[in-house]
PDB file of N, CA, C and O in Angstrom:
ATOM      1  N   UNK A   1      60.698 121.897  71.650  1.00 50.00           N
ATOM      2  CA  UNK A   1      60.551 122.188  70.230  1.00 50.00           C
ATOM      3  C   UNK A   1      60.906 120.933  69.431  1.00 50.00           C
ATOM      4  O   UNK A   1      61.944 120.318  69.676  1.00 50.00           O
ATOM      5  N   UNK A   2      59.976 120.514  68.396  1.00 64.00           N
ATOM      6  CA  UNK A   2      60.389 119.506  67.600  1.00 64.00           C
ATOM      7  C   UNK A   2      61.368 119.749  66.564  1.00 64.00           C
ATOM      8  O   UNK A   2      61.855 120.863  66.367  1.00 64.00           O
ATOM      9  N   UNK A   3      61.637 118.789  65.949  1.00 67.00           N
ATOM     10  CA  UNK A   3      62.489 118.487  64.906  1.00 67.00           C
ATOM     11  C   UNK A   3      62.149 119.677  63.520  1.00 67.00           C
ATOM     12  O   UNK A   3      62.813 120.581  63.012  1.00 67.00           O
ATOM     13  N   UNK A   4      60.653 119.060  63.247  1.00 63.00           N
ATOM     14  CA  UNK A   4      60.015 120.422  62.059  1.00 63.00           C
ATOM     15  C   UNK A   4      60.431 122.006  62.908  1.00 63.00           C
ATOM     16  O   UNK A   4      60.887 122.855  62.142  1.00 63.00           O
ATOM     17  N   UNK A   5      60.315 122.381  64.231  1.00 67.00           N
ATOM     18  CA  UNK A   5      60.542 123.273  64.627  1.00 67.00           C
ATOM     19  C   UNK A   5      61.519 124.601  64.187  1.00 67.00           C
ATOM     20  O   UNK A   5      61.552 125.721  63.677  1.00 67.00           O
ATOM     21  N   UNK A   6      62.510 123.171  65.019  1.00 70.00           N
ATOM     22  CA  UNK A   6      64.013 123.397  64.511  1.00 70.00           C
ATOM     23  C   UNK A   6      64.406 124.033  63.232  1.00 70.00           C
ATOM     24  O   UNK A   6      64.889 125.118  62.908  1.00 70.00           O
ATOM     25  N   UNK A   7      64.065 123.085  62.697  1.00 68.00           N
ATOM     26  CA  UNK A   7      64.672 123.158  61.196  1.00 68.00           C
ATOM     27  C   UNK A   7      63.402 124.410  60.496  1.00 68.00           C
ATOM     28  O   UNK A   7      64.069 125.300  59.969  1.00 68.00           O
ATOM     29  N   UNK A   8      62.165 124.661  60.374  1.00 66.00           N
ATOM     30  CA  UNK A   8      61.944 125.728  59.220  1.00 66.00           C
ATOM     31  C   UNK A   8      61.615 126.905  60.824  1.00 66.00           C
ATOM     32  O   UNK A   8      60.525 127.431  60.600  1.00 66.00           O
ATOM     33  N   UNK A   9      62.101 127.360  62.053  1.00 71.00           N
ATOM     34  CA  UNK A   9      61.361 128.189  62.813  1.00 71.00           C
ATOM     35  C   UNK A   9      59.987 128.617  62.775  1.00 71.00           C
ATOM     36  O   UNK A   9      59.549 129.762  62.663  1.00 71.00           O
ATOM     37  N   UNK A  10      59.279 127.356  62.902  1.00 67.00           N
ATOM     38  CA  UNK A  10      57.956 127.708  63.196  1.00 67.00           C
ATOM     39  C   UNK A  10      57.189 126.067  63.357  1.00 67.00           C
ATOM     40  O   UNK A  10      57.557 125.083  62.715  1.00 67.00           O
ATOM     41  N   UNK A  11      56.222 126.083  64.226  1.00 67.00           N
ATOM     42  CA  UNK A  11      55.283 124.757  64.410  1.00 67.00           C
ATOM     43  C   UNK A  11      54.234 124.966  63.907  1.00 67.00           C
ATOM     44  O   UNK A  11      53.653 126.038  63.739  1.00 67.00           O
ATOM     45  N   UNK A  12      53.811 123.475  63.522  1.00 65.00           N
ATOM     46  CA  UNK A  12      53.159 122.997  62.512  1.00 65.00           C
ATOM     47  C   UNK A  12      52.490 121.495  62.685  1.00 65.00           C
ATOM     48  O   UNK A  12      53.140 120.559  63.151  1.00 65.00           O
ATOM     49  N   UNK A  13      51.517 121.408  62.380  1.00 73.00           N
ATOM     50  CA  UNK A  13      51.094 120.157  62.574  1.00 73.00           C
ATOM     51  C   UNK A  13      50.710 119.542  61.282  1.00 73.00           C
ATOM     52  O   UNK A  13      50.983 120.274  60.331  1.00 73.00           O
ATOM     53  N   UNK A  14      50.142 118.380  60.955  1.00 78.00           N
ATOM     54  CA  UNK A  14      49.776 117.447  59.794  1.00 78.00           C
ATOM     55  C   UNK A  14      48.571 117.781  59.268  1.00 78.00           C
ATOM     56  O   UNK A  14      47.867 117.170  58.465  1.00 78.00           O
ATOM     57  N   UNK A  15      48.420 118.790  59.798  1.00 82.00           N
ATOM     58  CA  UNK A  15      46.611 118.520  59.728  1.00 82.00           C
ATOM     59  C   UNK A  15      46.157 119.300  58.371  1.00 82.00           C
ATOM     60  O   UNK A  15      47.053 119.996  57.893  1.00 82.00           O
ATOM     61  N   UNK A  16      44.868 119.303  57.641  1.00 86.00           N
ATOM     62  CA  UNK A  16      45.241 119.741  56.154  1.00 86.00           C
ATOM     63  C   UNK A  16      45.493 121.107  56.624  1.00 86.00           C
ATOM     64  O   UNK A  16      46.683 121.326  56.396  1.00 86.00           O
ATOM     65  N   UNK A  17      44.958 122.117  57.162  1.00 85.00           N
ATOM     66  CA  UNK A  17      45.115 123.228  57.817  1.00 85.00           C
ATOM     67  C   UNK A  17      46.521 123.928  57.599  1.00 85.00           C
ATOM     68  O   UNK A  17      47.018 124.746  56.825  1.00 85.00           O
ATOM     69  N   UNK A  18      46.962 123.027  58.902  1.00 83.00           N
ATOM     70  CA  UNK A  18      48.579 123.443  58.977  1.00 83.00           C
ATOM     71  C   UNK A  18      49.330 123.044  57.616  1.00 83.00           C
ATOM     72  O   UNK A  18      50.232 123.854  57.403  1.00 83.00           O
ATOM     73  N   UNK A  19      49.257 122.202  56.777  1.00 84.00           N
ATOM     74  CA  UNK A  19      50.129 122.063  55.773  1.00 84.00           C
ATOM     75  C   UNK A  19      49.756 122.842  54.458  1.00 84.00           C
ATOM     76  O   UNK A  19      50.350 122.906  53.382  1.00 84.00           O
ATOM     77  N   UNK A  20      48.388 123.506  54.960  1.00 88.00           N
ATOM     78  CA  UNK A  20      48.075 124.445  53.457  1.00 88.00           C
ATOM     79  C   UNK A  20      48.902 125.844  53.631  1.00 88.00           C
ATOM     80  O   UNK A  20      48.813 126.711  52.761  1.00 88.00           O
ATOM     81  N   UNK A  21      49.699 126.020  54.777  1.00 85.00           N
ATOM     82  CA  UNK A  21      49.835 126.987  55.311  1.00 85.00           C
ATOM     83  C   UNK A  21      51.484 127.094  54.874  1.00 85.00           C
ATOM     84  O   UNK A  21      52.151 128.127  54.928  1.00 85.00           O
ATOM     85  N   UNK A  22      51.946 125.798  54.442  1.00 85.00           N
ATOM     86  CA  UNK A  22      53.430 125.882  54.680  1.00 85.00           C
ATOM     87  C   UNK A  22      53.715 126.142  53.150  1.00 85.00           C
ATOM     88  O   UNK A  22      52.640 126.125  52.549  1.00 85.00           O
ATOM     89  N   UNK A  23      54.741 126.367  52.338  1.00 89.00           N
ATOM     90  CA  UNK A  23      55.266 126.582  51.175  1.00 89.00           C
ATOM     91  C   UNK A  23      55.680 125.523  50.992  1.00 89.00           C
ATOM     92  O   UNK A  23      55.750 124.568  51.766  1.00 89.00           O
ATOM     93  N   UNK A  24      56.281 125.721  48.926  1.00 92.00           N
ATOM     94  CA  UNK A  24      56.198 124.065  48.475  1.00 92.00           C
ATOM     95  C   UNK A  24      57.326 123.312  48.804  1.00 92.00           C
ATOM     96  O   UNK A  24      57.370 122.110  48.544  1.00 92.00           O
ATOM     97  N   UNK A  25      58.469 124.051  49.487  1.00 91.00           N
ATOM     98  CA  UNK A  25      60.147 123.447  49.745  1.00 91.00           C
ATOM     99  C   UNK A  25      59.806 122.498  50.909  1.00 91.00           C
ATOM    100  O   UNK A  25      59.934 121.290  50.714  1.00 91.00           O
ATOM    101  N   UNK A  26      59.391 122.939  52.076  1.00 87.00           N
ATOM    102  CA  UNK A  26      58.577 122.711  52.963  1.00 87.00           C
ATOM    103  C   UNK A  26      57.740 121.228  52.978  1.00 87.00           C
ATOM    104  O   UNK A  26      57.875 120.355  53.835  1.00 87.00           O
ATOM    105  N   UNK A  27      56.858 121.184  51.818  1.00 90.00           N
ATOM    106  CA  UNK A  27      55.885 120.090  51.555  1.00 90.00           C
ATOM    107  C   UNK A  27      56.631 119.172  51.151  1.00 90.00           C
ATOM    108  O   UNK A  27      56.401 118.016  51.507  1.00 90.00           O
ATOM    109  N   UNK A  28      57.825 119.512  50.216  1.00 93.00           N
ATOM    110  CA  UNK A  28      58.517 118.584  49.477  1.00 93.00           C
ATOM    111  C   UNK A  28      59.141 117.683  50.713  1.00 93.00           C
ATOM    112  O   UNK A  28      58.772 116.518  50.862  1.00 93.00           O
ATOM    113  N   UNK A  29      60.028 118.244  51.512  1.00 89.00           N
ATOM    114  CA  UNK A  29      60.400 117.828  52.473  1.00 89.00           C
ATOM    115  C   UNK A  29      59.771 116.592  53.280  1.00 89.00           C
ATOM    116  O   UNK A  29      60.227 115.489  53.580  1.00 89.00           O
ATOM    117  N   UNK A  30      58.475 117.258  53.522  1.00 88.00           N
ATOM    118  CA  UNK A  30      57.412 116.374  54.140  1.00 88.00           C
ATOM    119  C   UNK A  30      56.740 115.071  53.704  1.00 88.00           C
ATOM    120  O   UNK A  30      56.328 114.073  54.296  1.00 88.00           O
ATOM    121  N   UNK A  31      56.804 115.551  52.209  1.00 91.00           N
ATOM    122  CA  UNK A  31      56.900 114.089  51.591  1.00 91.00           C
ATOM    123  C   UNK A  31      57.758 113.428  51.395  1.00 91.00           C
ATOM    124  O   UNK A  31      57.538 112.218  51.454  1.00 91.00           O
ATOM    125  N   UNK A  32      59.384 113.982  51.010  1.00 93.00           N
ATOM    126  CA  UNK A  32      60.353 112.657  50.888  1.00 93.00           C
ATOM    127  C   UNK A  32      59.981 112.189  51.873  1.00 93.00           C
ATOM    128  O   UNK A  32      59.588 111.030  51.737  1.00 93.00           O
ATOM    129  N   UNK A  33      59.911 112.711  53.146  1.00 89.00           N
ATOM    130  CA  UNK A  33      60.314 111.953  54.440  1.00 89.00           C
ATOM    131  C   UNK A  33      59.185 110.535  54.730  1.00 89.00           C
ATOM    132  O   UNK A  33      59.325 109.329  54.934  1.00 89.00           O
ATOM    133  N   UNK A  34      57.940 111.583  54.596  1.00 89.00           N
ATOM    134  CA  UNK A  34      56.968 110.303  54.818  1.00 89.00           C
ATOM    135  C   UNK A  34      57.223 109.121  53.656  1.00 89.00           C
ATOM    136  O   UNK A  34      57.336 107.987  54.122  1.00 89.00           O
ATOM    137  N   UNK A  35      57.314 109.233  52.377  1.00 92.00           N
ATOM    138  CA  UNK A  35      58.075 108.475  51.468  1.00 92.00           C
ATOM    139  C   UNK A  35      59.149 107.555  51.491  1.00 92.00           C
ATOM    140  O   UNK A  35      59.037 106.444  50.971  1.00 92.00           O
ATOM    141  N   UNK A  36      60.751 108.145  52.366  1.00 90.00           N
ATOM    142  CA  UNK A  36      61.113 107.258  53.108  1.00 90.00           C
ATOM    143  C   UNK A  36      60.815 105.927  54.402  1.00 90.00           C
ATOM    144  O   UNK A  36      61.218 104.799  54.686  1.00 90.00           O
ATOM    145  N   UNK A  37      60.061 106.728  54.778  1.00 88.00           N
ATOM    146  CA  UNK A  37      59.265 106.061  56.219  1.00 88.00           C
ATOM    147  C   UNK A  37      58.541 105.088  55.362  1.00 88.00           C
ATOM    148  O   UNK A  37      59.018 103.980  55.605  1.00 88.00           O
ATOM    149  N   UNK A  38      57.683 105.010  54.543  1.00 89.00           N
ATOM    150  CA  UNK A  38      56.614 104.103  53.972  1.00 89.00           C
ATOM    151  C   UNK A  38      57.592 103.136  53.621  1.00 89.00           C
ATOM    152  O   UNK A  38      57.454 101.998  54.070  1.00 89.00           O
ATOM    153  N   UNK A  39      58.983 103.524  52.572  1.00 88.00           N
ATOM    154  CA  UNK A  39      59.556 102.763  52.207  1.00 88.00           C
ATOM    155  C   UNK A  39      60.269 101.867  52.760  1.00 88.00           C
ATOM    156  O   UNK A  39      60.338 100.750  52.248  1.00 88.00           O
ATOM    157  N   UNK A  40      61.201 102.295  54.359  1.00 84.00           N
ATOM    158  CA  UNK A  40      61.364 101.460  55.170  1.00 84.00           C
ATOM    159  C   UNK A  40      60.073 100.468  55.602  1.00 84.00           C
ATOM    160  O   UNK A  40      60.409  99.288  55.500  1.00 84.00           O
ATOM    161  N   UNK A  41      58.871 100.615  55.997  1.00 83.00           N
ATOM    162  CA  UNK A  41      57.993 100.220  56.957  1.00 83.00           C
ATOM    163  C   UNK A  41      57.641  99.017  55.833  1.00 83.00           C
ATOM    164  O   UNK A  41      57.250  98.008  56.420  1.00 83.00           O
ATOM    165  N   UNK A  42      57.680  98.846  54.248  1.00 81.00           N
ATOM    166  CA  UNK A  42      57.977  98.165  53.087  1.00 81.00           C
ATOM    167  C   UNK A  42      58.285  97.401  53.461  1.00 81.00           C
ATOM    168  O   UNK A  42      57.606  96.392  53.654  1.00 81.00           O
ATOM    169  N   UNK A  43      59.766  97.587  53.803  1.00 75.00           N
ATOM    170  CA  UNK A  43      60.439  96.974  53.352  1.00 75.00           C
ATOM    171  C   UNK A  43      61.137  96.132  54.703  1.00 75.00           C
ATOM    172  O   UNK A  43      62.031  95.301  54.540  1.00 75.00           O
ATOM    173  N   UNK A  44      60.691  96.417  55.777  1.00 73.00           N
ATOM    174  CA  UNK A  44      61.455  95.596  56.814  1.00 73.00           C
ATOM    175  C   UNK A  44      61.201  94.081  56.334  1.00 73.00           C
ATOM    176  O   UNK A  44      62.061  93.257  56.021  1.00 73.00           O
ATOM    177  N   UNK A  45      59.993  93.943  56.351  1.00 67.00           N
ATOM    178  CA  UNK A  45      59.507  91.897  56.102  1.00 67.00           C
ATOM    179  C   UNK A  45      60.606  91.836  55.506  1.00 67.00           C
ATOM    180  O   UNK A  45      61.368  91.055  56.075  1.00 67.00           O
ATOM    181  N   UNK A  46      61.098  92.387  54.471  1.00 72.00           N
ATOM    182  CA  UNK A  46      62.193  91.866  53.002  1.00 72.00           C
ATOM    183  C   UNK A  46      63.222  91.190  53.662  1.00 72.00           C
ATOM    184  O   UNK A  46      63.686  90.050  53.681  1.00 72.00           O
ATOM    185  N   UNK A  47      63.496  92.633  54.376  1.00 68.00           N
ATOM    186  CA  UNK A  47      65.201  93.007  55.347  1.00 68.00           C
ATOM    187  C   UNK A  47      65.186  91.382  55.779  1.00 68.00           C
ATOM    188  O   UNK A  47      65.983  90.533  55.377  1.00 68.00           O
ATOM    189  N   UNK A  48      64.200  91.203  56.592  1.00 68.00           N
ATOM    190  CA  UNK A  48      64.216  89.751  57.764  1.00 68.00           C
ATOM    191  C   UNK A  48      64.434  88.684  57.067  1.00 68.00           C
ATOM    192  O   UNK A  48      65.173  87.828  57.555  1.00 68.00           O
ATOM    193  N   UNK A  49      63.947  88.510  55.981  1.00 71.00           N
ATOM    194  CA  UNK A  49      63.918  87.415  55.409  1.00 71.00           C
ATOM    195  C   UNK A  49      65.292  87.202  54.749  1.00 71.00           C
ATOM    196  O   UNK A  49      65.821  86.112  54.966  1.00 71.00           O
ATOM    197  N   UNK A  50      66.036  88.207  53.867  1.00 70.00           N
ATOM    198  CA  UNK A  50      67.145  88.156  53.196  1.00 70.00           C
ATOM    199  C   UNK A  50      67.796  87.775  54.547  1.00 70.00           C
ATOM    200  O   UNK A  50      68.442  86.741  54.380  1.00 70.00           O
ATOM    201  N   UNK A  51      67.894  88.346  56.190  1.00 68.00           N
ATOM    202  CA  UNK A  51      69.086  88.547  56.691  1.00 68.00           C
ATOM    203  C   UNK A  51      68.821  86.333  57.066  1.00 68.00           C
ATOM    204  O   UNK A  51      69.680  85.459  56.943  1.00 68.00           O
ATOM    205  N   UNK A  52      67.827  86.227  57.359  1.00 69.00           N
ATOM    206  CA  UNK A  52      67.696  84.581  57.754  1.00 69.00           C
ATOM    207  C   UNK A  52      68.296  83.785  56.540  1.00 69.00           C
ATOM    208  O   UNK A  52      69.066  82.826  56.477  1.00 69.00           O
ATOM    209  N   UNK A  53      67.872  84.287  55.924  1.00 66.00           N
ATOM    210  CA  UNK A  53      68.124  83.687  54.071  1.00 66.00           C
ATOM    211  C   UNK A  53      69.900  83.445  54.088  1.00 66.00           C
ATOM    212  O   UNK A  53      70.400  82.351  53.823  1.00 66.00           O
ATOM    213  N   UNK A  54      70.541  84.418  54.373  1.00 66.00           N
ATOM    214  CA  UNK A  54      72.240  85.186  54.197  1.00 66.00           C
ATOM    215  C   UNK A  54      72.542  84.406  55.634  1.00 66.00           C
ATOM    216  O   UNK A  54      73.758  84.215  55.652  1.00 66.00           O
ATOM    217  N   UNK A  55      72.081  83.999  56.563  1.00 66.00           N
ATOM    218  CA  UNK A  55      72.986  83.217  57.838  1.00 66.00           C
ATOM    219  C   UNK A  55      74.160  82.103  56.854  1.00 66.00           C
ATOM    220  O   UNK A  55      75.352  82.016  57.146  1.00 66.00           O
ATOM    221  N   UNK A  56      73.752  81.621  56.122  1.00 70.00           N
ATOM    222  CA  UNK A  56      74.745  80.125  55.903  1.00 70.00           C
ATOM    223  C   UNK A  56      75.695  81.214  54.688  1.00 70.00           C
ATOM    224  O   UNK A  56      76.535  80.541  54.091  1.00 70.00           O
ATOM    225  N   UNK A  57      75.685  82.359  54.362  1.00 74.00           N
ATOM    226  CA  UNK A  57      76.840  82.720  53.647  1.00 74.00           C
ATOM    227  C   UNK A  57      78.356  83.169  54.509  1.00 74.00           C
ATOM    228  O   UNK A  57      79.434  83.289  53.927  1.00 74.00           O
ATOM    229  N   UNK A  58      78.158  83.373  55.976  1.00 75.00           N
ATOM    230  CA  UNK A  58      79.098  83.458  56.553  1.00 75.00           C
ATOM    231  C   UNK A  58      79.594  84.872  56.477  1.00 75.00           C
ATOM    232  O   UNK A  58      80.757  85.112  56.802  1.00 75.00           O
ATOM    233  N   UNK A  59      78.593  86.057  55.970  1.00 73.00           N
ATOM    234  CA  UNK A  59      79.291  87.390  55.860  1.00 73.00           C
ATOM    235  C   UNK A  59      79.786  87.791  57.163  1.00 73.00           C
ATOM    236  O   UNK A  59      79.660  87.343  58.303  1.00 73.00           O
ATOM    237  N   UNK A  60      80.332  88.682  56.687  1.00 74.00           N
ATOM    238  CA  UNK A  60      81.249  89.852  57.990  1.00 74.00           C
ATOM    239  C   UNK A  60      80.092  90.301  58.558  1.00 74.00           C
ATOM    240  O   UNK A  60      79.142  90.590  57.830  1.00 74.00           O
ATOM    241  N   UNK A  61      80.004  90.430  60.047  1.00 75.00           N
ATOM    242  CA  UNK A  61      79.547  90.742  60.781  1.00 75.00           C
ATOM    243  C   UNK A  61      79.233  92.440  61.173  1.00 75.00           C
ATOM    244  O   UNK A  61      78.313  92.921  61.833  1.00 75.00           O
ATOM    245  N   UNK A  62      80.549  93.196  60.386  1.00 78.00           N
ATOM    246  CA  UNK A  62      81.207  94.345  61.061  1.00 78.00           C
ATOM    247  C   UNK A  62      81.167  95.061  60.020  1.00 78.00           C
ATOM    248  O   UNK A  62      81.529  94.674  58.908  1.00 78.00           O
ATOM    249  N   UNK A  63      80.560  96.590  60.382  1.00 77.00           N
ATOM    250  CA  UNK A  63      80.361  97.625  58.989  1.00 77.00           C
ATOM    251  C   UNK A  63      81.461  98.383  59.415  1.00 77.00           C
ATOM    252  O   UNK A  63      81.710  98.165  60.600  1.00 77.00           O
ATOM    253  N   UNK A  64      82.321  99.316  58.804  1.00 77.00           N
ATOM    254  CA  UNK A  64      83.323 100.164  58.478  1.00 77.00           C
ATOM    255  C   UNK A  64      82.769 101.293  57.477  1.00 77.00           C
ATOM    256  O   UNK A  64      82.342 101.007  56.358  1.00 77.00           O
ATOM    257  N   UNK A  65      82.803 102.209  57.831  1.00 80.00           N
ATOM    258  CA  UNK A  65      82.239 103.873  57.472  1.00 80.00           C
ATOM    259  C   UNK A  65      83.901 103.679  57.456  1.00 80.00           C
ATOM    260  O   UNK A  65      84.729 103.013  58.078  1.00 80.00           O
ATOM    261  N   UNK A  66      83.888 105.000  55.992  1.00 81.00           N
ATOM    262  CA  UNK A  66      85.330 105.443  55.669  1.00 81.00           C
ATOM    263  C   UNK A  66      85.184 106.116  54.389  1.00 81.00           C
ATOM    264  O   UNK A  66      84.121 105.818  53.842  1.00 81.00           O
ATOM    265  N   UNK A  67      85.895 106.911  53.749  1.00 80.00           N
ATOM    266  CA  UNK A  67      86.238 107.225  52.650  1.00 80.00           C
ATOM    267  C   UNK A  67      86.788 106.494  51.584  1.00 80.00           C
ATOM    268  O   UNK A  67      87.922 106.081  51.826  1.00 80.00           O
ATOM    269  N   UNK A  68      86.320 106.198  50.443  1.00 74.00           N
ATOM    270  CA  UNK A  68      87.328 105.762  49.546  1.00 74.00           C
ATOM    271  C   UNK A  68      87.604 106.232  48.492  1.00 74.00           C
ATOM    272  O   UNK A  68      86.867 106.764  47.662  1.00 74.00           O
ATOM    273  N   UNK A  69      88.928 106.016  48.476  1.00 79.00           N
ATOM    274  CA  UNK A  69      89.690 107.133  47.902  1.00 79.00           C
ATOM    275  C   UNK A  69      89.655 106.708  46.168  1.00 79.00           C
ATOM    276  O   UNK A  69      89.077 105.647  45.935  1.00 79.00           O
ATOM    277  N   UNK A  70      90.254 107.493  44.899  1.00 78.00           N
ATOM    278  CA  UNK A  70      90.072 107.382  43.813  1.00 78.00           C
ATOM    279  C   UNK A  70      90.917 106.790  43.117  1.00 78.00           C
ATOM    280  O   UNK A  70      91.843 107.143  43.847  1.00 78.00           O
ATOM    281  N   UNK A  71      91.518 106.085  42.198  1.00 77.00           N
ATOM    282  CA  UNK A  71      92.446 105.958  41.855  1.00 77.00           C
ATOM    283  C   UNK A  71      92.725 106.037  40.171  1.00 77.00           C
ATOM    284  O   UNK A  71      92.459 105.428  39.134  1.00 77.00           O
ATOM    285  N   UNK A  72      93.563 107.408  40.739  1.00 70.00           N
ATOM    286  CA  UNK A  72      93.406 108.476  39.156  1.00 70.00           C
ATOM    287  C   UNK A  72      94.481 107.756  38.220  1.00 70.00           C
ATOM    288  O   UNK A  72      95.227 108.479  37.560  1.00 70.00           O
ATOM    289  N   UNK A  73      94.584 106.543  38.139  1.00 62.00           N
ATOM    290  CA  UNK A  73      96.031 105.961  37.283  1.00 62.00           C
ATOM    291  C   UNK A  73      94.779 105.699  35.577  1.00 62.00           C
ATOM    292  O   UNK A  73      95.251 105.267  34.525  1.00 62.00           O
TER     293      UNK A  73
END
């Protein structure tokens, strides 16, 4: 079972067919996503070039996921 599967219980394909079939929460979905995808597939050339571009700034190497916290003063 795929991913679309999963998530609305039921398969489906791209085809105009299958997507006239699905409701609009559904479609919406289907388009952020392809929307994202276009926007990455954009935007990689950019990515490459900034990261060659950014070698002589010497950044940190190392990402850190964390919370940060507020500071209610």
């Amino acid at each position: 079972m795929d991913l679309y599967s999963t998530r609305f219980g039921k398969v489906c394909g791209l085809s105009p067919a299958a997507l006239a079939l699905l409701d609009c929460s559904a479609l919406e979905i289907i388009n952020s996503t392809i929307d994202g995808l276009m926007l990455t597939k954009n935007s990689v050339p950019e990515l490459d070039e900034l990261v060659i571009d950014s070698d002589h700034l010497n950044l940190p190497r190392k990402i850190y996921f964390g919370r940060v916290e507020k500071n209610n003063n």
